[in-house]
C-alpha positions as YAML, in Angstrom:
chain: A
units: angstrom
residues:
- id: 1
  name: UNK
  ca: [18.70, -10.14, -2.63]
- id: 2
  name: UNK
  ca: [15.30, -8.07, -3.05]
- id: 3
  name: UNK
  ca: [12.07, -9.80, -3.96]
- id: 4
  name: UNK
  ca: [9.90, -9.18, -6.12]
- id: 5
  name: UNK
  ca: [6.29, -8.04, -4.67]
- id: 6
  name: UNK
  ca: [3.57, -10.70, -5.52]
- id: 7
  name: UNK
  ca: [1.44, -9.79, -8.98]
- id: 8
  name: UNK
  ca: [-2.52, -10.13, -9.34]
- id: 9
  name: UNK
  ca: [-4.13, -9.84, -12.17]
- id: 10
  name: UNK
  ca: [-8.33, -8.79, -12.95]
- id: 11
  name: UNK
  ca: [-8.61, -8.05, -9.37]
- id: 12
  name: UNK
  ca: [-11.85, -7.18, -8.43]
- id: 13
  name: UNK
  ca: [-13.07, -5.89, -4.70]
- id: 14
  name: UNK
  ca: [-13.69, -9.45, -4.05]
- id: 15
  name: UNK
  ca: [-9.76, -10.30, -4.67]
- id: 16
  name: UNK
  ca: [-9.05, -7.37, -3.01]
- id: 17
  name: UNK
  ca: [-10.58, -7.38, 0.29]
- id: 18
  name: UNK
  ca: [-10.28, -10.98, 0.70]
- id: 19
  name: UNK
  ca: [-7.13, -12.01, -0.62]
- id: 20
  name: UNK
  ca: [-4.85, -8.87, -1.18]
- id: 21
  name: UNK
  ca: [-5.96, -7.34, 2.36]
- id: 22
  name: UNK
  ca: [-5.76, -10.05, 4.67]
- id: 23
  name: UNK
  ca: [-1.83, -11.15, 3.79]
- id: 24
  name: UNK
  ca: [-0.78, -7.64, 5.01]
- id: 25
  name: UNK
  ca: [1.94, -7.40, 2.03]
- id: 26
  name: UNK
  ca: [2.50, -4.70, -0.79]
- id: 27
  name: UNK
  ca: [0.88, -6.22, -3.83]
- id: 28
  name: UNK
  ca: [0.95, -5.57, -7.83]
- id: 29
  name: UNK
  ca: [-2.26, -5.53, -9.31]
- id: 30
  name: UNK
  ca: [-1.29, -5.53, -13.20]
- id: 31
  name: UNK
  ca: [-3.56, -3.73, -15.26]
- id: 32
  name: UNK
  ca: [-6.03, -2.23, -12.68]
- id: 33
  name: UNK
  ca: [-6.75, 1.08, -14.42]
- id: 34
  name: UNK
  ca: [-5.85, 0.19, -17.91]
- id: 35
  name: UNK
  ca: [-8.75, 1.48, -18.85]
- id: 36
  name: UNK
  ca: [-8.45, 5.23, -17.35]
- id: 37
  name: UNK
  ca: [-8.72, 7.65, -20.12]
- id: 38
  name: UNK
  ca: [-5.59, 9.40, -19.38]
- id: 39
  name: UNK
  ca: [-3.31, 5.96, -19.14]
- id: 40
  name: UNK
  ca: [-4.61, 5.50, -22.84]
- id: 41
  name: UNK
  ca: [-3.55, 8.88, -23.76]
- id: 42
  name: UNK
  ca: [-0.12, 8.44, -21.69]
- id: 43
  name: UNK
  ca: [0.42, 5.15, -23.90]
- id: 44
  name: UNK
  ca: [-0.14, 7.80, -26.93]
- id: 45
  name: UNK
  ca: [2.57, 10.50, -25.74]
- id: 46
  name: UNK
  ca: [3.59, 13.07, -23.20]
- id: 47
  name: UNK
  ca: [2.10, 15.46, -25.01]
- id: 48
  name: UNK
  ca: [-1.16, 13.68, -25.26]
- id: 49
  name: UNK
  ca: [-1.72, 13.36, -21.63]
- id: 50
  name: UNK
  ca: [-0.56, 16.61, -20.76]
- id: 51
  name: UNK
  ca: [-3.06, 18.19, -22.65]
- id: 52
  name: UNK
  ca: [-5.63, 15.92, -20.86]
- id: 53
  name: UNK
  ca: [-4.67, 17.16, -17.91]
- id: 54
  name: UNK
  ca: [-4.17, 20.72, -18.64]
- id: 55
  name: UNK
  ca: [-7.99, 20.47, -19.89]
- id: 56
  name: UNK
  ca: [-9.27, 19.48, -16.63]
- id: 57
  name: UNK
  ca: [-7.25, 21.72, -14.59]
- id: 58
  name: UNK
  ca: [-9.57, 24.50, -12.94]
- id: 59
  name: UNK
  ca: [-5.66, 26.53, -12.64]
- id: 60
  name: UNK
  ca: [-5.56, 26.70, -8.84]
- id: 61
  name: UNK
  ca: [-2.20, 26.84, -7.44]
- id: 62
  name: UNK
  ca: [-0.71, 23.57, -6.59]
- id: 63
  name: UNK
  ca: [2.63, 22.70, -4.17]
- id: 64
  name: UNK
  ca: [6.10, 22.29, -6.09]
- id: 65
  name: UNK
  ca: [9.02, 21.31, -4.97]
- id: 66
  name: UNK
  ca: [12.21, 21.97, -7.57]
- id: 67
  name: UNK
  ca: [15.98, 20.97, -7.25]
- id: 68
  name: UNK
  ca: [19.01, 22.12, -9.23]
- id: 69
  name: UNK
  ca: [20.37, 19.64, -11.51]
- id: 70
  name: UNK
  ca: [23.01, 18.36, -9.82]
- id: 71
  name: UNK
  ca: [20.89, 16.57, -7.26]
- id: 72
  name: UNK
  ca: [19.79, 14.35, -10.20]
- id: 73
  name: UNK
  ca: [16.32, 13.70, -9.12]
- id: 74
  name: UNK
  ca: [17.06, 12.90, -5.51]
- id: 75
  name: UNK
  ca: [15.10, 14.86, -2.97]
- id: 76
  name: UNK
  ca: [16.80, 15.07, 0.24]
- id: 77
  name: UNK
  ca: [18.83, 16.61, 2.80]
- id: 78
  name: UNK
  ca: [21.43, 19.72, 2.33]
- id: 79
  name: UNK
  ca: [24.67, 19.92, 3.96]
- id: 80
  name: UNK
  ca: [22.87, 19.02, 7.08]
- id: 81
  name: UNK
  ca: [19.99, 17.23, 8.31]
- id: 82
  name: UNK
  ca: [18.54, 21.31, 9.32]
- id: 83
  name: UNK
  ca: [18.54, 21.91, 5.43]
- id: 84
  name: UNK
  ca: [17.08, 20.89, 2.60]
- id: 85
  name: UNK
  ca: [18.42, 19.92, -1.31]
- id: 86
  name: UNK
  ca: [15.29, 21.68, -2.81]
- id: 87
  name: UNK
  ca: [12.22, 24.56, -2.32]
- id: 88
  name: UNK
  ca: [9.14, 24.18, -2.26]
- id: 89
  name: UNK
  ca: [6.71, 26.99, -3.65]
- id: 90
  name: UNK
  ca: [3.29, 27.80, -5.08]
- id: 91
  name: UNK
  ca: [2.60, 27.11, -9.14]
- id: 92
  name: UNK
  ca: [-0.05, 26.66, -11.28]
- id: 93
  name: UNK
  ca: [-0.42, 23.25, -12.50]
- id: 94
  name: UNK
  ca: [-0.53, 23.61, -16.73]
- id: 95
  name: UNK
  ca: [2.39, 25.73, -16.52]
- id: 96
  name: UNK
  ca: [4.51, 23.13, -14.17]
- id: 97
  name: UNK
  ca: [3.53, 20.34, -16.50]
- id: 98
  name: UNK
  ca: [4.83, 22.55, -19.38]
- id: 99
  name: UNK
  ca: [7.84, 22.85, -17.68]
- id: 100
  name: UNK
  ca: [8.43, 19.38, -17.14]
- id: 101
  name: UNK
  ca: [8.26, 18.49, -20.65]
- id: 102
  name: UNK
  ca: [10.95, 20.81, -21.39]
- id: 103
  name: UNK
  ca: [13.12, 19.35, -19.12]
- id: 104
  name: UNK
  ca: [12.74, 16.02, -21.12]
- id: 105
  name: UNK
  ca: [15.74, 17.96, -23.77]
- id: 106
  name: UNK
  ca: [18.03, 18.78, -20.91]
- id: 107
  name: UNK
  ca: [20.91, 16.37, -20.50]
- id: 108
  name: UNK
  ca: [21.26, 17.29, -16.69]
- id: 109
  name: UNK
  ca: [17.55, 18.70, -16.40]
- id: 110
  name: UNK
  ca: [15.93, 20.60, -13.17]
- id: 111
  name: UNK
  ca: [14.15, 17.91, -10.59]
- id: 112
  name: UNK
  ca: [10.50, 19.26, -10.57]
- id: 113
  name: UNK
  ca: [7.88, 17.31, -8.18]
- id: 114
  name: UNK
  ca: [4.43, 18.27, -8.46]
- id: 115
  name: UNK
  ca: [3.88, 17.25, -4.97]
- id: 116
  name: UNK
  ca: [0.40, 15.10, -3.58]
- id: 117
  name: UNK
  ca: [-2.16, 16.98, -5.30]
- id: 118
  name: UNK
  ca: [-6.01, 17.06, -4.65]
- id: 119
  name: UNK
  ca: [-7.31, 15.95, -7.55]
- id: 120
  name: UNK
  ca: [-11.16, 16.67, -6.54]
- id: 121
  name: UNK
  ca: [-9.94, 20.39, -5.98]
- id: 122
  name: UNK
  ca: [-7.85, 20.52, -8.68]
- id: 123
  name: UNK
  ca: [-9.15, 18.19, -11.38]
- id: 124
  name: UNK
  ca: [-12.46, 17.07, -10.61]
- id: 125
  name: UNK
  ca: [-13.61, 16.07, -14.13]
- id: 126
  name: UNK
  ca: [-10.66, 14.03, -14.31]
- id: 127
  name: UNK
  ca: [-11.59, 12.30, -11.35]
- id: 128
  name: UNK
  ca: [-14.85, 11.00, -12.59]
- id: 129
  name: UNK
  ca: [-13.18, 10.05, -15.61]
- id: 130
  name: UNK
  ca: [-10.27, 7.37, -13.86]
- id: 131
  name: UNK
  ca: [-11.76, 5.64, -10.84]
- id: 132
  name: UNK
  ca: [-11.01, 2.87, -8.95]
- id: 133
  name: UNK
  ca: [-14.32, 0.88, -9.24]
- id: 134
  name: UNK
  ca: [-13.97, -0.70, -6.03]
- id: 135
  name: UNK
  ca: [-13.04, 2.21, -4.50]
- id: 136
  name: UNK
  ca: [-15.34, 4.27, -2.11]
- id: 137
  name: UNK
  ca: [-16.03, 8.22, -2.88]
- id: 138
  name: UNK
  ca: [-15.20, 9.10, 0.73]
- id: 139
  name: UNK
  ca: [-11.94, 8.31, -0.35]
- id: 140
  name: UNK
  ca: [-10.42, 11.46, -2.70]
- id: 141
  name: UNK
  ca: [-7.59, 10.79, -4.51]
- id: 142
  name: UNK
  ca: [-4.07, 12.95, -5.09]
- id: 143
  name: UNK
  ca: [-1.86, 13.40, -7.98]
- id: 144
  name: UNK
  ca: [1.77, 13.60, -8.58]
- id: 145
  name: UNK
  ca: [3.82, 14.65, -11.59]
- id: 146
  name: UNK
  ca: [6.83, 15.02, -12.13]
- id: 147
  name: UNK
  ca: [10.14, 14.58, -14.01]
- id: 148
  name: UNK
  ca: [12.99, 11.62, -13.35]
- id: 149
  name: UNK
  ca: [12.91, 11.92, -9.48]
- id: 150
  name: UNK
  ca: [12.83, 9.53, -6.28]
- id: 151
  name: UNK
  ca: [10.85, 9.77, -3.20]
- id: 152
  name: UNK
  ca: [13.43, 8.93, 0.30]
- id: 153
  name: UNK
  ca: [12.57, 5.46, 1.83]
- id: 154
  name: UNK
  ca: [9.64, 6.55, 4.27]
- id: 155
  name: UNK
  ca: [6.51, 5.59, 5.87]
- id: 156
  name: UNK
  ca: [2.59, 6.60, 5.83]
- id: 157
  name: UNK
  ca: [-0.13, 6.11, 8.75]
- id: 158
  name: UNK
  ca: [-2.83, 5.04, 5.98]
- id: 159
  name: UNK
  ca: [-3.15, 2.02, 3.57]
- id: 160
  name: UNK
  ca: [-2.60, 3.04, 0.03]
- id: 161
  name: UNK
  ca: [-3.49, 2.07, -3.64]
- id: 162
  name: UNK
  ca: [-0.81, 4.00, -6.34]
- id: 163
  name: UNK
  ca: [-1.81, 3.47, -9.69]
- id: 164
  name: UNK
  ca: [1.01, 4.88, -12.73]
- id: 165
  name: UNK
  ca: [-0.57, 6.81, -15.38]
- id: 166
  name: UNK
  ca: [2.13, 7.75, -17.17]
- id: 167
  name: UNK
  ca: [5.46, 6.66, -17.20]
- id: 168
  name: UNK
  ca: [7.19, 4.01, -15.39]
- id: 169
  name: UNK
  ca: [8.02, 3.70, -11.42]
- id: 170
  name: UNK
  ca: [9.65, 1.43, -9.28]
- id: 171
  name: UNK
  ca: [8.44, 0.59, -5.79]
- id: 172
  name: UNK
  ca: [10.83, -1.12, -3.04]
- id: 173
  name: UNK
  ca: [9.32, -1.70, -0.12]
- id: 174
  name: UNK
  ca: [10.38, -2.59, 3.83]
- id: 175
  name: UNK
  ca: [7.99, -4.28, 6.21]
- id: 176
  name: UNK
  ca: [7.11, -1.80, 9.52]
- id: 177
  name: UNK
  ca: [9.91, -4.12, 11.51]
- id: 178
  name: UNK
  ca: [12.89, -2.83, 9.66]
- id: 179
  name: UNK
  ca: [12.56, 0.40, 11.45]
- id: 180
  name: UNK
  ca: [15.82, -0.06, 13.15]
- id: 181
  name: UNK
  ca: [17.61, -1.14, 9.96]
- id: 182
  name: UNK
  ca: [16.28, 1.72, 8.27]
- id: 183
  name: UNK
  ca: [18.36, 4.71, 10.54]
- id: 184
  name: UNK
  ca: [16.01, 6.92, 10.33]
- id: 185
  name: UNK
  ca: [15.95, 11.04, 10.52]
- id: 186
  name: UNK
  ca: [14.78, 13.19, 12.78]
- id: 187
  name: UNK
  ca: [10.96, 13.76, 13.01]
- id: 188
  name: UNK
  ca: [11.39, 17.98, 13.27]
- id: 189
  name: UNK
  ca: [12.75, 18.64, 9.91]
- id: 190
  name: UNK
  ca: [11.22, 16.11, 7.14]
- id: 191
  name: UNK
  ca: [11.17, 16.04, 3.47]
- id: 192
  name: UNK
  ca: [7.22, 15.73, 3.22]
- id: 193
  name: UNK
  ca: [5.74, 14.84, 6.52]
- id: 194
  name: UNK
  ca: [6.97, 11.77, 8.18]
- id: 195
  name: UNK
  ca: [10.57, 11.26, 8.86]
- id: 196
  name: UNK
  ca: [12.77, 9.21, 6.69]
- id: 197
  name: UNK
  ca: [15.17, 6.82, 6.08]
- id: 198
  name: UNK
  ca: [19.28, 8.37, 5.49]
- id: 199
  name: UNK
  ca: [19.70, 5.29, 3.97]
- id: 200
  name: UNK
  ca: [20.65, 5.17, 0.32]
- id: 201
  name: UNK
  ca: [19.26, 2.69, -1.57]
- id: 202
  name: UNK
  ca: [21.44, 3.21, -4.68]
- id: 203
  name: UNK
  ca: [24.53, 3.83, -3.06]
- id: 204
  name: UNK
  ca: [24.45, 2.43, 0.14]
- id: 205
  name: UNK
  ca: [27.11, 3.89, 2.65]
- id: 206
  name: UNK
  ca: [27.13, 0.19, 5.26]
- id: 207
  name: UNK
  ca: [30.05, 1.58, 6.87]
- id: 208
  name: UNK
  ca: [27.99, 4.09, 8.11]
- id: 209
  name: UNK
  ca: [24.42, 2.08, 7.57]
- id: 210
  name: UNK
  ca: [25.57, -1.19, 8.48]
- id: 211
  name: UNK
  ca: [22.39, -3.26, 9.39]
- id: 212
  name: UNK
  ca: [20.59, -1.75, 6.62]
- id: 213
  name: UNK
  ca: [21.87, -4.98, 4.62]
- id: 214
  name: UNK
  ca: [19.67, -6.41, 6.68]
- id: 215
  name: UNK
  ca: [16.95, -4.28, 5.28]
- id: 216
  name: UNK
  ca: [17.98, -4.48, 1.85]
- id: 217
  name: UNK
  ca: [17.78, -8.61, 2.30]
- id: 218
  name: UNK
  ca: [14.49, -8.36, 3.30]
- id: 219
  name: UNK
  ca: [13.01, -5.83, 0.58]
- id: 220
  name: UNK
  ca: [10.86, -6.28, -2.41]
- id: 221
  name: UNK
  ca: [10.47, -4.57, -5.48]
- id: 222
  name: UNK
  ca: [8.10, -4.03, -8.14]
- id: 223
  name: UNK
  ca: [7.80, -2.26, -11.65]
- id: 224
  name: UNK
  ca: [4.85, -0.47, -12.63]
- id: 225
  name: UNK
  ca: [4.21, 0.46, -16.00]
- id: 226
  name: UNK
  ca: [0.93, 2.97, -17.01]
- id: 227
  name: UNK
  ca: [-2.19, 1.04, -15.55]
- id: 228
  name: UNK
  ca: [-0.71, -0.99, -12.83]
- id: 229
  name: UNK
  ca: [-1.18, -0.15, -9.66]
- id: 230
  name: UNK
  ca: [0.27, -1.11, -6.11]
- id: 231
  name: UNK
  ca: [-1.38, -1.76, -2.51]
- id: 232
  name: UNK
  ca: [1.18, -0.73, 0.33]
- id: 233
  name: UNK
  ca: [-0.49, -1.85, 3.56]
- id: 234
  name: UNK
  ca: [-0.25, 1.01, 6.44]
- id: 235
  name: UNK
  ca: [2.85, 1.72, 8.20]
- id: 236
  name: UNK
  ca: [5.38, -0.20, 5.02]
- id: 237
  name: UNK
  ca: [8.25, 1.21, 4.19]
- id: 238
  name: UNK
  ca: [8.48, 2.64, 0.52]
- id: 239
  name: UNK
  ca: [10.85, 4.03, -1.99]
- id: 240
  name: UNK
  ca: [9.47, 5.38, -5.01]
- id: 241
  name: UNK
  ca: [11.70, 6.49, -8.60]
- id: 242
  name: UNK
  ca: [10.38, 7.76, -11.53]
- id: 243
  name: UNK
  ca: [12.27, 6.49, -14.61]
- id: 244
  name: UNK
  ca: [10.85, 8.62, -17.21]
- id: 245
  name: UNK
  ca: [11.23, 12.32, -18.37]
- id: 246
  name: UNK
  ca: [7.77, 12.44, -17.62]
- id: 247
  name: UNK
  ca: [5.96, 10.80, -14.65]
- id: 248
  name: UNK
  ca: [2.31, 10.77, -13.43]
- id: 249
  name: UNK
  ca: [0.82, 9.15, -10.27]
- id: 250
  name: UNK
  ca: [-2.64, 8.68, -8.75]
- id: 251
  name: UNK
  ca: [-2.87, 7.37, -5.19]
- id: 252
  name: UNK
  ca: [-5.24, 6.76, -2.58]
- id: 253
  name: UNK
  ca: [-5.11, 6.97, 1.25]
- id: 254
  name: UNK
  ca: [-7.19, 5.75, 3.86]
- id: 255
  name: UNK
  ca: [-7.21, 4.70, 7.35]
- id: 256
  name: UNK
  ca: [-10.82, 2.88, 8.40]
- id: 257
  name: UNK
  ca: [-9.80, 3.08, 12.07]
- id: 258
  name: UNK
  ca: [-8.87, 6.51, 12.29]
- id: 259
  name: UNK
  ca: [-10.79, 7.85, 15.34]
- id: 260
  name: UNK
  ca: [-10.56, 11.42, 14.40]
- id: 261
  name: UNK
  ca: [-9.65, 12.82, 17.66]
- id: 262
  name: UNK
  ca: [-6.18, 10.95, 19.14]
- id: 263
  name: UNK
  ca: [-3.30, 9.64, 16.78]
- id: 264
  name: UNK
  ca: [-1.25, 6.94, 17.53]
- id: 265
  name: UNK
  ca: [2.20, 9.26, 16.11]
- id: 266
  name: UNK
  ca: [0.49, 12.10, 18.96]
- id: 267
  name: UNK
  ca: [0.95, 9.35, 20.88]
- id: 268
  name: UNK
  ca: [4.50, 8.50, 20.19]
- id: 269
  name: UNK
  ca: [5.54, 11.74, 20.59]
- id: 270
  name: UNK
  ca: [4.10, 12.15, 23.95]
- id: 271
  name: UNK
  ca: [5.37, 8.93, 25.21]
- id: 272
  name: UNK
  ca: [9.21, 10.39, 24.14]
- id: 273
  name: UNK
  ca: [8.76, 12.94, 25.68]
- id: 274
  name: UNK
  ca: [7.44, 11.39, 29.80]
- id: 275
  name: UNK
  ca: [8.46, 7.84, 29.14]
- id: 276
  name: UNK
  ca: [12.02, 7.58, 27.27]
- id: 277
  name: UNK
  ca: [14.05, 10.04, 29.68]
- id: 278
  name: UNK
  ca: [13.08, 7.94, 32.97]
- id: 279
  name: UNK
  ca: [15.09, 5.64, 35.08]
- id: 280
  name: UNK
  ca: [15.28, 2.12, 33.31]
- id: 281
  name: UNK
  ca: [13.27, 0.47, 36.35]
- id: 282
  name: UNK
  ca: [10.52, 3.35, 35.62]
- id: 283
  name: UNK
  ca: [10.74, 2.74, 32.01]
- id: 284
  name: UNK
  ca: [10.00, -1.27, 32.55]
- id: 285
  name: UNK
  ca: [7.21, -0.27, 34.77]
- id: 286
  name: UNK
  ca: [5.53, 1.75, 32.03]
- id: 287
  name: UNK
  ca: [6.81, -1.04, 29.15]
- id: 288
  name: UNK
  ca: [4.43, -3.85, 31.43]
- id: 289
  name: UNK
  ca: [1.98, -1.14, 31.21]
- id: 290
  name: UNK
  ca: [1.64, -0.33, 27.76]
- id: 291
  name: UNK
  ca: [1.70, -3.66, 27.52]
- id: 292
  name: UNK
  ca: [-0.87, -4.83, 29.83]
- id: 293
  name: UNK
  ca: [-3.41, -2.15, 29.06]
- id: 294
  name: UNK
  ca: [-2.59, -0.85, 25.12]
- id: 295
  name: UNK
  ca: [-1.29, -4.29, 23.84]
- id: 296
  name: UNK
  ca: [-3.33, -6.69, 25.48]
- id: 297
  name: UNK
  ca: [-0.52, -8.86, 25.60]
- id: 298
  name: UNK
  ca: [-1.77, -10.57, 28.90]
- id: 299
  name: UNK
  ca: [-5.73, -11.01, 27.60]
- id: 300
  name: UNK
  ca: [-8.35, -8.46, 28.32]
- id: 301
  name: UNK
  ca: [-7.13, -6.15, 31.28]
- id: 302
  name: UNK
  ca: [-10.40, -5.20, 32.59]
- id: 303
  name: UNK
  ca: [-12.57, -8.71, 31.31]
- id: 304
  name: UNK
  ca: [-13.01, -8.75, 35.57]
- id: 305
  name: UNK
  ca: [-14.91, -5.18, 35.63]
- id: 306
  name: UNK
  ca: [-18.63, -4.72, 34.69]
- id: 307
  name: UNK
  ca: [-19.02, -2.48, 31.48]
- id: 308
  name: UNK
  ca: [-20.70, 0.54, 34.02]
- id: 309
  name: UNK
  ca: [-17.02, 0.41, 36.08]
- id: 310
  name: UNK
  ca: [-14.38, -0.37, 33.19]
- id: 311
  name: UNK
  ca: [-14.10, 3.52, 32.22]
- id: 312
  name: UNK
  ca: [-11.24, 4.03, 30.10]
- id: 313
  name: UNK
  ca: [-9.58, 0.93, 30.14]
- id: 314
  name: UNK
  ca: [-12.24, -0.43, 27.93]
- id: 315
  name: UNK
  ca: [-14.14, 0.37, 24.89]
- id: 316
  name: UNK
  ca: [-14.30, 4.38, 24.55]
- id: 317
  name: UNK
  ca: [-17.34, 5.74, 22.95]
- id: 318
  name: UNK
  ca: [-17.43, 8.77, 21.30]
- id: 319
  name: UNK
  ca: [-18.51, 10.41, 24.07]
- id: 320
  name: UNK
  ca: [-16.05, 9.07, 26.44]
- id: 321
  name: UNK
  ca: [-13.21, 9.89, 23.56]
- id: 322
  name: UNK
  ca: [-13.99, 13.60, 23.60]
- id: 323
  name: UNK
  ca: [-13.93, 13.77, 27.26]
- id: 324
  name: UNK
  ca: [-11.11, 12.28, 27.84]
- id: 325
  name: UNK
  ca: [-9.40, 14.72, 24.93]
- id: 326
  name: UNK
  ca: [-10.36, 17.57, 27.16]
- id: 327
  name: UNK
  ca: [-9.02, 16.20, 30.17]
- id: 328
  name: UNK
  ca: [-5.48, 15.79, 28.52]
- id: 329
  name: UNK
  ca: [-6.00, 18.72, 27.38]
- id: 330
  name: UNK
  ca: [-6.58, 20.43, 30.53]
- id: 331
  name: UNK
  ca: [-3.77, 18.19, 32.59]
- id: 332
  name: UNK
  ca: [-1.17, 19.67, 29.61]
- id: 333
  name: UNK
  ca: [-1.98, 23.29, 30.53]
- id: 334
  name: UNK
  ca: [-1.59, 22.53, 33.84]
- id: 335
  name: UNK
  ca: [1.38, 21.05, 33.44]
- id: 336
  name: UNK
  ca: [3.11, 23.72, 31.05]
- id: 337
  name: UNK
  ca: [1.65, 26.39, 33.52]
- id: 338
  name: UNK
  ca: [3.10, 25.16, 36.47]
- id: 339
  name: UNK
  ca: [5.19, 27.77, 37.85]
- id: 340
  name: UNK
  ca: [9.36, 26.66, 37.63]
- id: 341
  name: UNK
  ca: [11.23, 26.36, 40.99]
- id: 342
  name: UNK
  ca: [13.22, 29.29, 42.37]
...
């Protein structure tokens, strides 16, 4: 049986780095942005928030993404995992919004998702007005609105604060070790970006999915109503529903370790594609490896070298980082250059 996620209350960035950080663990912070402007105006209506909004929009076009009614909010595959249940196209926000409120009369309305949405492109005013205090300005926010809809179980490479502005969602989360409970899709054809789980969470199929019971046993869950907001630590697992006709979210992403050159999914990929296929004897040779000299699971590989002689295998500067991108780089051309036998 799920969990629910642990709830703080007048958390500060004291609380936050110090307590909410360290225990690596989605976390509830009730009543963070009560404050905002537009969460008072969501408690008012719809209507009164939507005109907030639509009088800080500067009516650039925004990403949508629209399905017919009778996926009933659910944002996934077609027929096959090469299709999709929905489009995606350009819109300008006011006139979305309008549209989503007059959904809110349809008993089997359109799903309409406006979809991660620059606010300091698209709103700026509205992002001085509803702040994170603690928050840094390096960090820009993005917006989502949208009907009664639910985001797939998936993953994001970035730590993340949501606060609900209007509306109410429901967050159920899976630590990073339930990847293989969580039978996930392929990474060429996603809904948004990362791959996702084919796992149902309301109508789970464990004849097909049977160790994602093991997944579900391990989950937690939380409720957010307008003002709360949730910290999902990098890499966690999330499903998101909307319950109301009218939803609005505010999140923030960041990644303090991001070196801005290599990524460890770049990585991944790269290590599927020359690791995976090789013999298993090669592929534990390259496991004790990684291991050794990416995991540090035997100590400090190189704590025997001098700094001057330790080259990659220790600490890269930025200097070092840059060449070392334009070696790869180079070895790759060679490699996809290299004329075929016969």
């Amino acid at each position: 049986m799920m969990q629910p996620s642990p709830v703080y209350e007048n958390v500060g960035l004291e609380t936050f780095i110090k307590t909410i950080v360290p225990r690596n663990e989605p976390a509830v912070m009730k009543g963070l942005c009560a404050g905002w402007p537009a969460v008072q105006r969501a408690r008012a209506s719809d209507e009164a928030v939507a005109a907030y909004l639509r009088g800080h929009d500067l009516g650039r076009g925004v990403d949508v993404l629209e399905g017919a009614p009778d996926i009933r909010g659910e944002f996934f595959y077609g027929d096959t995992l090469k299709a999709l249940n929905f489009t995606r196209s350009r819109a300008g926000l006011s006139p979305t919004v309008g549209r989503i409120l007059a959904e809110r009369g349809n008993a089997e309305p359109s799903s309409i998702y406006v979809q991660s949405t620059p606010v300091r492109e698209h709103l700026p005013r509205f992002e001085r007005e509803n702040r994170i205090g603690f928050m840094p300005d390096y960090i820009e926010p993005r917006i989502w609105i949208g009907n009664a809809v639910r985001v797939q179980t998936h993953y994001d490479l970035s730590n993340n604060i949501a606060v609900v502005v209007a509306g109410k969602r429901r967050f159920t989360t899976f630590a990073p070790d339930q990847l293989p409970n969580l039978y996930v899709g392929p990474f060429e054809v996603t809904l948004a970006g990362p791959p996702v789980s084919l796992a149902s969470l309301e109508n789970p199929d464990f004849e097909r999915h049977p160790r994602f019971r093991e997944a579900l046993a391990s989950a937690r869950f939380a409720d957010l109503e307008p003002g709360d907001a949730i910290y999902i630590p990098y890499a966690w697992w999330h499903h998101v529903r909307s319950l109301e006709p009218f939803n609005i979210l505010v999140n923030y992403w960041w990644n303090d370790t991001d070196s801005g050159i290599a990524a460890p999914y770049d990585a991944l990929l790269h290590a599927m594609m020359a690791v995976r296929d090789l013999p298993r004897s090669q592929r534990e040779v390259w496991r004790l490896m990684f291991d050794h000299y990416v995991f540090g699971r035997n100590g400090d590989p190189v704590a025997h070298l001098q700094d001057d002689d330790k080259g990659v295998a220790g600490r890269l500067t930025p200097e070092r980082r840059a060449t070392l991108m334009r070696e790869l780089g180079q070895i790759m051309l060679a490699r996809t250059e290299k004329p075929k036998p016969g």
